[in-house]
Coordinates of C-alpha atoms in Angstrom, one line a residue:
M69 CA -57.8 -11.9 -4.8
R70 CA -59.6 -12.0 -8.2
A71 CA -60.4 -8.4 -8.0
L72 CA -56.6 -7.6 -7.4
W73 CA -55.5 -9.6 -10.3
T74 CA -58.2 -7.9 -12.4
H75 CA -56.6 -4.5 -11.6
V76 CA -53.2 -6.0 -12.4
W77 CA -54.4 -7.2 -15.8
K78 CA -55.9 -3.8 -16.4
E79 CA -52.6 -2.1 -15.9
W80 CA -50.9 -4.6 -18.2
R81 CA -53.5 -4.0 -20.9
E82 CA -53.2 -0.2 -20.8
H83 CA -49.4 -0.2 -20.8
R84 CA -48.6 -3.3 -22.9
A85 CA -47.4 -1.4 -25.9
V86 CA -44.7 0.4 -23.9
L87 CA -43.8 -2.8 -22.0
V88 CA -43.6 -4.9 -25.2
G89 CA -41.3 -2.2 -26.6
I90 CA -39.1 -2.5 -23.5
A91 CA -39.1 -6.2 -23.8
V92 CA -37.8 -6.0 -27.3
A93 CA -35.4 -3.1 -26.8
V94 CA -33.6 -4.6 -23.7
P95 CA -32.2 -7.7 -25.5
L96 CA -31.2 -5.7 -28.6
L97 CA -29.6 -3.1 -26.7
T98 CA -27.8 -5.5 -24.5
L99 CA -26.4 -7.6 -27.5
G100 CA -25.3 -4.4 -29.2
A101 CA -23.4 -3.3 -26.1
L102 CA -21.8 -6.7 -25.6
F103 CA -20.7 -6.8 -29.2
L104 CA -18.8 -3.6 -28.8
M105 CA -17.3 -4.9 -25.5
R106 CA -16.4 -8.4 -26.7
G107 CA -12.7 -7.6 -26.6
E108 CA -12.7 -6.7 -23.0
P109 CA -13.4 -9.9 -21.0
V110 CA -12.8 -8.2 -17.6
T111 CA -15.4 -5.6 -18.5
L112 CA -17.7 -8.2 -19.9
E113 CA -17.6 -10.1 -16.7
K114 CA -18.4 -7.3 -14.3
A115 CA -20.6 -5.1 -16.3
W116 CA -23.9 -6.9 -15.9
P117 CA -25.2 -4.6 -13.0
V118 CA -25.2 -1.7 -15.5
F119 CA -27.6 -3.7 -17.9
V120 CA -29.9 -4.6 -15.0
A121 CA -30.2 -1.2 -13.7
G122 CA -30.6 0.4 -17.1
A123 CA -33.6 -2.0 -18.0
A124 CA -35.1 -1.4 -14.4
V125 CA -34.9 2.4 -15.1
L126 CA -36.8 2.1 -18.4
A127 CA -39.5 0.1 -16.9
A128 CA -39.8 2.0 -13.7
L129 CA -40.0 5.4 -15.2
S130 CA -42.3 4.3 -17.9
L131 CA -44.8 2.9 -15.5
A132 CA -44.4 5.4 -12.6
T133 CA -45.0 8.4 -14.8
E134 CA -48.2 6.9 -16.2
L135 CA -49.8 4.5 -13.7
L136 CA -51.4 7.1 -11.6
A137 CA -50.8 10.4 -13.4
G138 CA -52.4 9.0 -16.7
E139 CA -55.5 7.9 -14.8
L140 CA -55.9 11.3 -13.1
Q141 CA -55.4 13.1 -16.4
R142 CA -58.0 11.1 -18.2
G143 CA -60.2 11.3 -15.1
T144 CA -60.9 7.4 -15.1
L145 CA -60.9 7.0 -11.4
A146 CA -64.5 7.9 -11.0
F147 CA -65.7 4.3 -11.4
V148 CA -63.4 2.9 -8.8
R149 CA -64.3 5.7 -6.3
R150 CA -67.9 4.6 -6.3
A151 CA -67.0 0.9 -5.8
P152 CA -66.5 -0.3 -2.1
G153 CA -62.9 -0.4 -1.5
G154 CA -62.2 0.4 -5.2
L155 CA -59.5 2.9 -4.6
G156 CA -57.6 0.6 -2.3
L157 CA -57.8 -2.4 -4.8
A158 CA -56.6 0.0 -7.6
L159 CA -53.7 1.1 -5.6
A160 CA -52.7 -2.4 -4.7
G161 CA -53.1 -3.5 -8.3
K162 CA -50.8 -0.6 -9.5
L163 CA -48.2 -1.3 -6.9
V164 CA -48.1 -5.1 -7.7
A165 CA -48.0 -4.4 -11.5
Y166 CA -45.2 -1.6 -11.0
V167 CA -42.9 -3.8 -8.8
G168 CA -43.5 -7.0 -10.7
L169 CA -43.0 -5.7 -14.2
T170 CA -39.9 -3.6 -13.1
A171 CA -38.4 -6.7 -11.6
A172 CA -39.3 -8.6 -14.8
A173 CA -37.3 -6.2 -16.8
A174 CA -34.3 -6.5 -14.5
V175 CA -34.5 -10.3 -15.0
L176 CA -34.8 -10.1 -18.7
A177 CA -31.7 -7.8 -18.8
R178 CA -29.8 -10.4 -16.7
V179 CA -31.0 -13.3 -18.9
A180 CA -30.0 -11.4 -22.2
Y181 CA -26.7 -10.5 -20.8
V182 CA -25.9 -14.2 -19.9
G183 CA -27.0 -15.2 -23.4
G184 CA -25.1 -12.5 -25.0
V185 CA -21.8 -13.2 -23.3
R186 CA -22.1 -16.9 -24.0
L187 CA -22.7 -16.2 -27.7
L188 CA -20.2 -13.5 -28.2
A189 CA -17.5 -14.4 -25.7
P190 CA -17.9 -18.0 -24.5
D191 CA -14.5 -17.9 -22.6
V192 CA -15.8 -15.3 -20.1
P193 CA -17.1 -17.0 -17.0
V194 CA -20.7 -16.2 -16.3
P195 CA -23.0 -18.0 -13.8
S196 CA -26.2 -19.2 -15.2
V197 CA -28.1 -18.9 -12.1
L198 CA -30.0 -15.7 -11.3
P199 CA -28.2 -14.0 -8.5
A200 CA -30.1 -12.2 -5.7
E201 CA -27.9 -9.1 -6.6
T202 CA -30.2 -8.7 -9.7
F203 CA -32.9 -7.4 -7.6
L204 CA -30.5 -5.4 -5.4
F205 CA -29.5 -3.3 -8.3
A206 CA -33.1 -2.8 -9.3
A207 CA -34.3 -1.8 -5.9
P208 CA -33.0 1.7 -5.8
V209 CA -34.7 2.4 -9.2
V210 CA -38.1 0.8 -7.8
V211 CA -37.8 3.1 -4.9
L212 CA -37.3 6.2 -7.1
G213 CA -40.4 5.2 -9.1
L214 CA -42.3 5.1 -5.7
W215 CA -41.5 8.7 -5.2
V216 CA -42.8 9.5 -8.6
L217 CA -46.0 7.6 -7.9
F218 CA -46.4 9.5 -4.6
L219 CA -45.9 12.9 -6.2
S220 CA -48.3 11.9 -8.9
T221 CA -51.0 12.4 -6.3
W222 CA -50.2 16.0 -6.3
I223 CA -49.1 16.6 -9.9
P224 CA -51.2 14.7 -12.4
R225 CA -48.5 15.0 -15.0
G226 CA -46.0 12.2 -15.4
A227 CA -42.9 14.2 -16.6
A228 CA -43.7 16.9 -14.1
A229 CA -44.1 14.4 -11.3
A230 CA -40.7 12.8 -12.1
A231 CA -39.0 16.1 -12.1
A232 CA -40.6 16.9 -8.7
A233 CA -39.6 13.6 -7.3
F234 CA -35.9 14.5 -8.1
L235 CA -36.3 17.9 -6.6
V236 CA -38.0 16.7 -3.4
L237 CA -35.3 14.0 -2.9
G238 CA -32.6 16.6 -3.4
A239 CA -34.2 18.9 -1.0
L240 CA -34.4 16.1 1.6
G241 CA -30.8 15.3 1.2
V242 CA -29.4 18.9 1.6
P243 CA -29.4 18.7 5.5
A244 CA -27.5 15.3 5.4
W245 CA -25.1 16.9 2.8
L246 CA -24.4 20.0 4.8
A247 CA -23.8 17.7 7.9
H248 CA -21.4 15.7 5.8
R249 CA -19.6 18.9 4.8
A250 CA -19.2 19.9 8.4
W251 CA -18.3 16.6 9.8
P252 CA -16.9 14.4 6.9
S253 CA -15.5 11.8 9.3
F254 CA -19.0 11.0 10.9
R255 CA -20.4 7.6 9.9
P256 CA -24.0 7.1 11.1
P257 CA -24.7 4.2 13.2
S258 CA -26.7 1.3 11.9
S259 CA -29.9 2.4 13.6
V260 CA -29.7 5.7 11.7
V261 CA -29.0 4.1 8.4
A262 CA -32.1 1.8 9.0
T263 CA -34.1 4.7 9.9
G264 CA -33.1 6.6 6.7
L265 CA -33.9 3.3 4.6
A266 CA -37.4 3.1 6.3
F267 CA -37.9 6.8 5.5
V268 CA -36.9 6.5 1.8
V269 CA -39.2 3.4 1.2
G270 CA -41.9 3.9 3.8
V271 CA -42.8 7.6 3.2
P272 CA -43.7 7.2 -0.5
L273 CA -45.7 4.2 0.2
V274 CA -47.7 5.8 3.1
G275 CA -47.9 9.1 1.4
L276 CA -49.2 7.5 -1.9
A277 CA -51.8 5.5 0.1
I278 CA -53.1 8.6 2.1
G279 CA -52.8 10.9 -1.0
L280 CA -55.0 8.5 -3.2
L281 CA -57.3 7.0 -0.6
R282 CA -58.1 10.3 1.4
G283 CA -57.0 13.0 -1.1
H284 CA -58.8 11.6 -4.1
R285 CA -61.6 10.1 -2.3
F286 CA -63.7 12.9 -3.5
A287 CA -62.9 14.9 -6.6
T288 CA -64.2 18.3 -5.3
R289 CA -60.9 19.8 -3.9
A290 CA -57.8 19.6 -6.0
W291 CA -55.5 20.8 -3.2
R292 CA -56.7 18.0 -0.8
P293 CA -54.2 15.3 -1.9
L294 CA -51.3 17.8 -1.5
V295 CA -52.4 18.7 2.0
V296 CA -52.9 15.2 3.4
S297 CA -49.8 13.6 1.8
A298 CA -47.4 16.5 2.3
A299 CA -48.2 16.4 6.1
V300 CA -47.0 12.8 5.9
L301 CA -43.8 13.8 4.3
V302 CA -43.0 16.8 6.5
G303 CA -43.8 14.9 9.7
A304 CA -41.7 11.8 8.7
A305 CA -38.8 14.0 7.6
G306 CA -38.9 15.8 10.7
L307 CA -38.8 12.7 12.8
A308 CA -36.0 11.0 10.8
Y309 CA -33.8 14.1 10.7
G310 CA -34.4 14.7 14.4
Y311 CA -33.2 11.1 15.1
G312 CA -30.2 11.4 12.8
F313 CA -29.2 14.7 14.1
R314 CA -29.5 13.4 17.7
A315 CA -27.0 10.7 16.9
L316 CA -24.7 13.4 15.2
D317 CA -24.9 15.5 18.2
A318 CA -24.0 12.6 20.6
W319 CA -21.0 11.9 18.2
V320 CA -19.8 15.4 18.0
H321 CA -20.0 16.1 21.7
L322 CA -17.8 13.4 23.1
T323 CA -17.0 13.5 26.8
P324 CA -14.6 11.4 28.8
Y325 CA -17.6 10.0 30.7
D326 CA -19.3 8.5 27.7
D327 CA -19.4 4.7 27.6
D328 CA -17.6 4.4 24.4
F329 CA -14.9 6.9 25.3
V330 CA -11.3 5.8 24.7
I331 CA -7.9 7.5 24.7
A332 CA -6.2 7.0 21.4
H333 CA -3.0 8.9 22.1
A334 CA -1.5 11.3 24.6
V335 CA 1.4 13.7 24.8
A336 CA 2.6 15.6 28.0
S337 CA 4.0 19.1 27.8
R338 CA 7.6 19.8 28.7
D339 CA 6.6 21.2 32.2
G340 CA 4.2 18.3 32.8
R341 CA 1.3 20.7 33.5
T342 CA -0.6 20.0 30.3
L343 CA -1.6 17.0 28.4
Y344 CA -2.7 16.9 24.7
V345 CA -5.1 13.8 24.4
T346 CA -6.5 12.5 21.2
A347 CA -9.8 11.0 22.3
A348 CA -12.0 8.8 20.2
R349 CA -15.1 6.6 20.2
V350 CA -15.0 2.8 20.3
D351 CA -16.3 1.1 17.2
A352 CA -19.0 -1.2 18.4
S353 CA -18.5 -3.7 15.6
T354 CA -14.8 -4.3 16.3
G355 CA -14.2 -3.1 19.9
E356 CA -11.3 -0.9 18.7
R357 CA -11.2 2.9 18.6
D358 CA -12.6 4.5 15.5
A359 CA -10.0 6.8 14.0
R360 CA -12.9 8.9 12.4
T361 CA -14.1 10.0 15.7
A362 CA -10.8 11.1 17.1
R363 CA -10.4 14.7 18.3
P364 CA -7.7 16.4 20.3
W365 CA -8.2 17.8 23.8
R366 CA -6.0 20.1 25.9
V367 CA -6.1 19.0 29.5
D368 CA -4.9 20.9 32.5
V369 CA -3.3 18.4 34.9
A370 CA -3.8 20.5 38.0
S371 CA -7.6 20.9 37.6
G372 CA -8.5 18.1 35.1
A373 CA -10.3 20.7 33.0
W374 CA -10.3 19.9 29.3
S375 CA -11.2 21.8 25.9
E376 CA -11.5 20.6 22.4
I377 CA -8.8 22.2 20.1
A378 CA -9.7 20.7 16.8
P379 CA -12.9 19.1 15.2
P380 CA -13.5 15.3 14.9
G381 CA -11.2 13.6 12.5
S382 CA -8.1 15.5 13.9
G383 CA -5.4 14.5 16.4
A384 CA -2.5 16.0 18.3
Y385 CA 0.9 14.4 18.1
D386 CA 4.5 14.7 19.4
V387 CA 6.7 16.8 17.1
L388 CA 9.0 13.8 17.1
D389 CA 6.5 11.7 15.5
W390 CA 7.5 13.4 12.2
T391 CA 11.3 12.9 12.5
G392 CA 11.3 9.4 10.8
A393 CA 12.9 7.7 13.7
S394 CA 12.1 6.9 17.3
I395 CA 14.1 8.0 20.2
G396 CA 13.0 5.3 22.8
A397 CA 12.5 8.1 25.5
C398 CA 9.7 9.5 27.7
E399 CA 11.8 11.1 30.3
T400 CA 10.1 14.5 29.6
G401 CA 7.3 15.7 27.6
A402 CA 7.1 17.4 24.3
G403 CA 8.0 21.1 23.7
L404 CA 6.0 21.3 20.5
V405 CA 2.8 19.6 19.4
G406 CA 1.4 19.0 16.0
V407 CA -2.4 19.3 15.5
M408 CA -3.2 17.7 12.2
G409 CA -6.6 18.5 10.7
R410 CA -8.9 15.9 9.2
D411 CA -7.8 16.6 5.7
G412 CA -4.1 15.8 6.6
N413 CA -2.9 18.6 4.4
A414 CA -1.6 21.0 7.1
I415 CA -0.2 20.8 10.7
R416 CA -0.8 23.6 13.3
W417 CA 2.3 23.6 15.5
V418 CA 1.4 24.5 19.1
D419 CA 3.8 25.3 22.0
A420 CA 3.0 22.6 24.4
D421 CA 3.4 24.5 27.6
T422 CA 1.5 27.7 26.6
G423 CA -1.0 26.3 24.1
A424 CA -0.1 29.2 21.7
T425 CA 0.1 28.5 18.0
W426 CA 3.7 28.8 16.7
K427 CA 3.2 28.1 13.0
T428 CA 0.8 26.5 10.6
L429 CA 2.7 24.6 7.9
P430 CA 1.9 22.1 5.1
T431 CA 2.4 18.6 6.2
D432 CA 5.2 17.9 3.8
F433 CA 7.1 21.2 4.3
A434 CA 9.9 21.6 7.1
P435 CA 11.5 24.9 7.2
A436 CA 14.7 25.5 9.0
E437 CA 13.0 26.8 12.1
L438 CA 11.0 23.5 12.4
V439 CA 14.2 21.4 11.8
A440 CA 15.9 23.4 14.5
R441 CA 13.1 22.8 17.1
R442 CA 13.1 19.1 16.2
R443 CA 16.8 18.9 16.8
D444 CA 16.4 20.6 20.2
E445 CA 13.6 18.2 21.2
L446 CA 15.8 15.2 20.1
E447 CA 18.8 16.3 21.9
R448 CA 16.9 16.9 25.1
R449 CA 14.9 13.8 25.1
T450 CA 16.9 11.1 23.3
T451 CA 17.9 8.0 25.3
V452 CA 20.0 6.3 22.6
R453 CA 23.7 6.3 23.5
S454 CA 26.9 5.6 21.4
A455 CA 29.4 3.2 22.3
D456 CA 31.2 5.6 24.7
G457 CA 28.0 6.7 26.2
R458 CA 27.3 10.0 24.2
P459 CA 23.6 10.9 23.5
V460 CA 22.8 10.3 19.9
W461 CA 19.7 11.1 17.7
M462 CA 18.7 10.7 14.1
L463 CA 17.4 13.6 12.0
E464 CA 16.9 13.9 8.3
K465 CA 18.9 10.7 7.4
R466 CA 21.8 11.8 9.7
L467 CA 23.1 10.7 13.1
E468 CA 23.8 13.6 15.3
W469 CA 25.7 14.1 18.7
R470 CA 27.7 16.7 20.6
G471 CA 31.4 16.4 20.3
A472 CA 33.9 17.0 23.1
D473 CA 34.1 20.7 22.4
G474 CA 30.2 21.0 22.6
G475 CA 29.8 21.4 18.8
L476 CA 27.3 19.5 16.7
V477 CA 28.6 16.4 15.0
A478 CA 26.5 15.1 12.1
R479 CA 27.2 12.0 10.0
A480 CA 25.1 10.9 7.1
L481 CA 23.7 7.3 7.1
P482 CA 25.2 5.0 4.6
D483 CA 23.6 4.9 1.1
G484 CA 20.4 2.9 1.0
V485 CA 20.1 2.8 4.9
F486 CA 17.0 4.3 6.6
G487 CA 15.3 3.7 10.0
G488 CA 14.0 3.1 12.4
W489 CA 13.0 1.7 15.8
A490 CA 15.3 2.9 18.7
H491 CA 16.8 0.8 21.3
R492 CA 19.5 1.6 23.9
W493 CA 22.6 1.6 21.7
G494 CA 21.1 2.7 18.3
W495 CA 18.3 1.8 15.9
M496 CA 16.9 -1.2 14.0
G497 CA 16.9 0.3 10.4
W498 CA 16.9 -1.2 6.9
R499 CA 19.1 -1.2 3.9
R500 CA 17.5 -1.2 0.5
Q501 CA 18.6 -4.2 -1.7
D502 CA 19.6 -3.8 -5.4
G503 CA 17.1 -6.3 -6.5
G504 CA 14.3 -4.7 -4.6
G505 CA 13.2 -5.1 -0.9
S506 CA 15.3 -4.4 2.2
V507 CA 17.2 -6.0 4.9
A508 CA 17.4 -5.2 8.6
V509 CA 20.4 -3.4 9.9
A510 CA 21.8 -2.2 13.2
I511 CA 22.5 1.5 13.1
G512 CA 24.7 3.0 15.8
V513 CA 27.8 4.9 16.6
D514 CA 31.0 3.2 17.7
A515 CA 33.7 4.2 20.2
E516 CA 35.6 6.0 17.4
G517 CA 32.5 8.1 16.4
R518 CA 31.9 6.2 13.2
V519 CA 28.3 5.5 12.0
V520 CA 28.0 1.7 11.7
A521 CA 25.2 -0.1 9.9
G522 CA 26.0 -3.9 10.5
P523 CA 23.7 -6.9 10.2
W524 CA 20.8 -6.9 12.6
G525 CA 20.9 -10.7 12.7
R526 CA 22.1 -13.7 10.9
A527 CA 21.5 -13.4 7.1
G528 CA 19.0 -15.9 5.5
T529 CA 17.4 -17.0 8.7
K530 CA 14.0 -16.3 10.2
A531 CA 15.5 -15.6 13.6
V532 CA 14.6 -13.5 16.7
H533 CA 17.3 -11.0 17.5
A534 CA 17.9 -8.7 20.5
R535 CA 20.9 -6.1 20.8
L536 CA 23.4 -6.3 23.6
G537 CA 25.3 -3.3 22.4
V538 CA 26.5 -1.6 19.2
G539 CA 28.5 -4.6 18.1
R540 CA 26.9 -7.5 19.7
Y541 CA 23.4 -9.2 19.7
L542 CA 21.6 -12.3 20.7
S543 CA 20.0 -14.5 18.1
C544 CA 17.6 -17.4 18.2
D545 CA 15.7 -19.6 15.7
G546 CA 12.2 -18.4 14.9
R547 CA 8.9 -19.6 16.4
E548 CA 8.5 -22.1 13.5
A549 CA 11.4 -24.2 15.0
P550 CA 10.3 -27.3 17.0
R551 CA 9.6 -26.8 20.7
G552 CA 12.8 -27.3 22.6
A553 CA 14.9 -27.1 19.4
R554 CA 15.6 -23.4 19.6
R555 CA 18.9 -22.3 20.8
W556 CA 20.1 -18.8 21.8
T557 CA 23.6 -17.6 20.7
T558 CA 25.5 -14.4 21.2
V559 CA 26.9 -13.0 17.9
D560 CA 29.6 -10.5 17.2
A561 CA 28.1 -8.2 14.5
A562 CA 31.5 -7.5 12.9
T563 CA 32.8 -11.1 12.5
G564 CA 29.7 -13.2 12.6
A565 CA 31.2 -15.3 15.2
S566 CA 28.8 -16.9 17.8
V567 CA 28.8 -18.6 21.0
P568 CA 26.0 -20.4 22.9
T569 CA 24.1 -18.1 25.4
P570 CA 23.8 -19.5 28.8
G571 CA 20.7 -19.0 30.9
L572 CA 18.2 -18.5 28.1
L573 CA 15.5 -21.1 27.5
P574 CA 14.2 -22.2 24.0
R575 CA 10.8 -20.3 24.4
D576 CA 12.2 -17.2 26.1
E577 CA 11.5 -13.9 24.3
V578 CA 13.8 -10.9 25.3
V579 CA 11.8 -8.1 26.5
L580 CA 14.6 -5.6 27.1
A581 CA 18.3 -5.3 27.7
V582 CA 19.1 -3.9 31.0
S583 CA 22.9 -3.7 30.2
E584 CA 25.4 -5.2 27.8
R585 CA 25.2 -8.5 29.7
T586 CA 21.8 -8.5 31.5
V587 CA 18.3 -9.0 29.8
V588 CA 14.8 -9.3 30.9
V589 CA 13.0 -12.3 29.2
S590 CA 9.2 -13.3 29.2
G591 CA 9.8 -16.8 30.4
E592 CA 8.4 -20.2 29.3
P593 CA 4.5 -20.2 29.1
D594 CA 2.5 -22.8 30.8
A595 CA -0.6 -24.4 29.4
A596 CA -2.7 -21.3 30.6
Q597 CA -0.2 -19.2 28.4
R598 CA 1.2 -17.4 31.6
A599 CA 4.9 -17.3 32.3
T600 CA 7.3 -15.9 35.0
P601 CA 9.6 -13.2 33.5
A602 CA 13.2 -13.4 34.7
V603 CA 16.5 -11.4 34.7
V604 CA 19.1 -13.3 33.0
D605 CA 23.0 -12.7 33.0
V606 CA 24.1 -13.7 29.5
E607 CA 27.6 -14.1 30.6
T608 CA 27.2 -16.5 33.6
G609 CA 23.8 -17.8 32.9
E610 CA 22.3 -16.7 36.2
R611 CA 18.6 -16.5 36.2
R612 CA 16.5 -14.6 38.6
P613 CA 12.8 -14.8 38.5
W614 CA 10.5 -11.8 38.9
T615 CA 8.7 -12.0 42.2
W616 CA 6.2 -10.1 44.2
D617 CA 6.9 -8.6 47.6
D618 CA 5.9 -11.9 49.3
G619 CA 8.3 -13.9 47.2
T620 CA 5.8 -15.5 44.9
P621 CA 6.7 -15.6 41.4
M622 CA 4.9 -13.2 38.9
R623 CA 2.7 -14.9 36.3
V624 CA 1.8 -12.8 33.2
T625 CA 0.5 -13.4 29.8
S626 CA 2.7 -10.7 28.0
L627 CA 5.1 -7.9 28.5
Y628 CA 5.3 -5.1 26.1
G629 CA 5.1 -1.2 25.7
R630 CA 8.5 -0.5 27.3
A631 CA 9.8 3.0 27.8
T632 CA 13.0 4.4 29.3
L633 CA 13.0 7.2 31.9
G634 CA 15.7 9.6 32.7
D635 CA 17.5 7.4 35.4
G636 CA 17.5 4.4 33.3
T637 CA 14.3 2.9 34.9
R638 CA 12.0 1.1 32.4
V639 CA 8.3 1.1 32.2
V640 CA 6.9 -2.1 30.9
G641 CA 3.2 -2.9 30.1
V642 CA 1.9 -6.2 31.7
G643 CA -0.9 -8.1 30.2
A644 CA -3.1 -10.1 32.6
S645 CA -0.9 -10.7 35.5
D646 CA -2.1 -12.6 38.6
R647 CA -2.7 -9.0 40.1
G648 CA -4.3 -7.5 37.1
A649 CA -3.1 -5.8 33.9
G650 CA -0.9 -2.7 34.3
Y651 CA 2.7 -1.4 34.4
V652 CA 5.8 -2.5 36.1
L653 CA 8.8 -0.2 36.8
V654 CA 12.0 -2.1 36.1
D655 CA 15.2 -1.1 38.0
A656 CA 17.9 0.3 35.7
T657 CA 20.8 -1.6 37.4
S658 CA 19.4 -5.1 38.4
G659 CA 16.5 -5.5 35.9
A660 CA 14.2 -6.4 39.0
P661 CA 10.6 -5.1 39.2
R662 CA 10.5 -2.1 41.5
S663 CA 6.8 -1.4 41.6
F664 CA 3.5 -2.3 39.9
T665 CA 0.3 -0.4 39.2
A666 CA -2.9 -1.7 37.9
C667 CA -4.1 0.2 34.8
E668 CA -5.9 -1.0 31.7
L669 CA -3.4 -0.9 28.9
A670 CA -3.6 1.9 26.5
T671 CA -4.2 1.8 22.6
H672 CA -0.7 3.3 22.3
P673 CA 1.2 1.8 25.2
Y674 CA 4.3 4.0 24.5
A675 CA 2.4 7.1 25.6
I676 CA 4.1 7.4 29.0
A677 CA 5.9 10.6 30.4
R678 CA 8.0 11.3 33.5
V679 CA 6.5 14.2 35.4
D680 CA 8.8 14.5 38.5
A681 CA 11.6 12.7 40.3
V682 CA 9.4 9.9 41.5
G683 CA 6.3 10.2 39.3
V684 CA 5.3 8.9 35.9
L685 CA 2.1 9.5 33.8
L686 CA 0.5 6.3 32.4
V687 CA -2.0 6.4 29.8
G688 CA -4.7 3.8 30.0
R689 CA -7.5 3.0 27.8
H690 CA -9.9 5.3 29.6
E691 CA -8.0 7.3 32.0
I692 CA -4.5 9.0 32.6
V693 CA -3.0 8.2 36.0
R694 CA 0.0 9.7 37.9
V695 CA 2.0 7.0 39.7
R696 CA 4.7 7.7 42.3
W697 CA 6.6 4.5 42.9
G698 CA 8.5 3.1 45.8
T699 CA 11.1 0.5 46.1
T700 CA 9.0 -2.7 46.2
T701 CA 6.6 -4.3 43.9
T702 CA 3.7 -3.2 45.9
W703 CA 0.8 -1.0 44.7
S704 CA 2.4 2.5 44.2
T705 CA 0.6 5.8 45.1
R706 CA -1.8 6.3 42.2
D707 CA -4.2 9.2 41.5
V708 CA -6.3 9.8 38.4
V709 CA -5.2 12.8 36.4
F710 CA -7.9 12.6 33.7
P711 CA -10.8 12.5 33.7
R712 CA -11.2 13.4 37.4
R713 CA -14.7 12.0 37.9
R714 CA -14.9 8.3 38.0
R715 CA -16.5 6.5 35.1
A716 CA -19.7 4.5 36.1
A717 CA -19.3 0.9 36.6
P718 CA -20.6 -1.1 33.7

């Protein structure tokens, strides 16, 4: 140990002039800078990392360019070569001196910063303790200096070694930069990051040790240090990049059989023969899909074959996702699919049936041809109806429908109204307020063909609301009301008159309205947070629980993800029922469950499409299944459309 400290003292003695100069310059420069910034308290409070890093740079580069290069230039290593273990002790002393003195410069800058702020701006809050971040901001500078020391074993000139260090680090970063250019949404896993950090810190230390202890053990061959230490650099770089590109290759080439595969979104074509699946990986830290890994696939339903149609960071979406309002429909698939690139600047519009590109347009540009195709899609697929039963759709802040003569009728939304989320009789939209903000409104078309935008619920109350038609809705105090104190009422939207609603319990949640007098509710949850859904007639108060075929009540934790099929049948997602999670088909007339299929719920539970008279495509988290239902709540006929090969059991 005494020999080590002797070498450390030697380094201090040889470089004390420069180090004393840095010790004097750092406080003076810090005070001068703080004096100029004294009128910016926010800047003063947050600027200390700049001072710490700057002081570390001064010390690190001053030492790294002279500790080894200076000795090699002066030829003063001859003595330590002859001493047993002399080169090793000299190297250890240099590293201890380098790291310790650079850290001391960072601490000095932090102390000078705290003192200067308290002197020049005493009102700015600055902690007196030395934060660990002081060394964190100095660490990258220390690592850079290690590379300078490493290359000093090749190039015994301090300035040239520093320039070479920058060049080598830049060259080592070129493959990573090219990979980022090609796949900007790729984020390396923690193991790759740890490997990169180990490379950046470990290679200069190992290369420095080998270059000095082996390359300079004898002073006969000048090229020997370059050969032995360059071999370390090349070999370590090859291993690190091999590991990193292996992770990149696994990330780029996602398959539906990977353990972390998940379906983020899916769209069916109009003829039901093709699926456009946006696949992604699961983020291990959150358990949710990682949007950066999403990429669209085109899937043939008949064969299950799939092909990637855009690189990672992209997605394929229904043309109606850009109309500004939902339609509440999944009777048929899309006729047009938009493939959005990872930069989000353009959309490639693809004919969903053939896969042929129709047009590529800027994201914010909708020419007349695109508007016309959107209108055709809306008219074909909407399930929203006016008060007299006519199909209605929303396009570009207008409600549109066909008149008695078959002509197109278009009515603009009232000023300040926009929306929204579709239900059977219209949309939940919003009306901008003069003082800012917005209030929910119910948008629809009455029996006289007039666009109405009445109140969605009772003004000034935090209430739960559900529509019963264009002019009527259910209202209930919010969840913050005491247990048992909530009361459901039926409200006339035009007059505001309300009457108590029979049959609804205080903790019921309305899942869907089957008709203007029949609703499906989630039921009162028990201690295990499971409830029995029920069909309620809001006129008579009759309540019919959902049951399985054997007459036992259904017990579920949640109902959501509802969609409407062409015959009025509703598809409702079921969370954790007593027969598993999946989907229930709800009869259009009675509201009773007609069929159940087990399927892990999707990331987007609305991604459901009708494929034939008795079949529906259900999008699960890891698979897409085709279900043909019967007339009872038994397991339906179920076959996996994608992927065809079953996933391995966990």
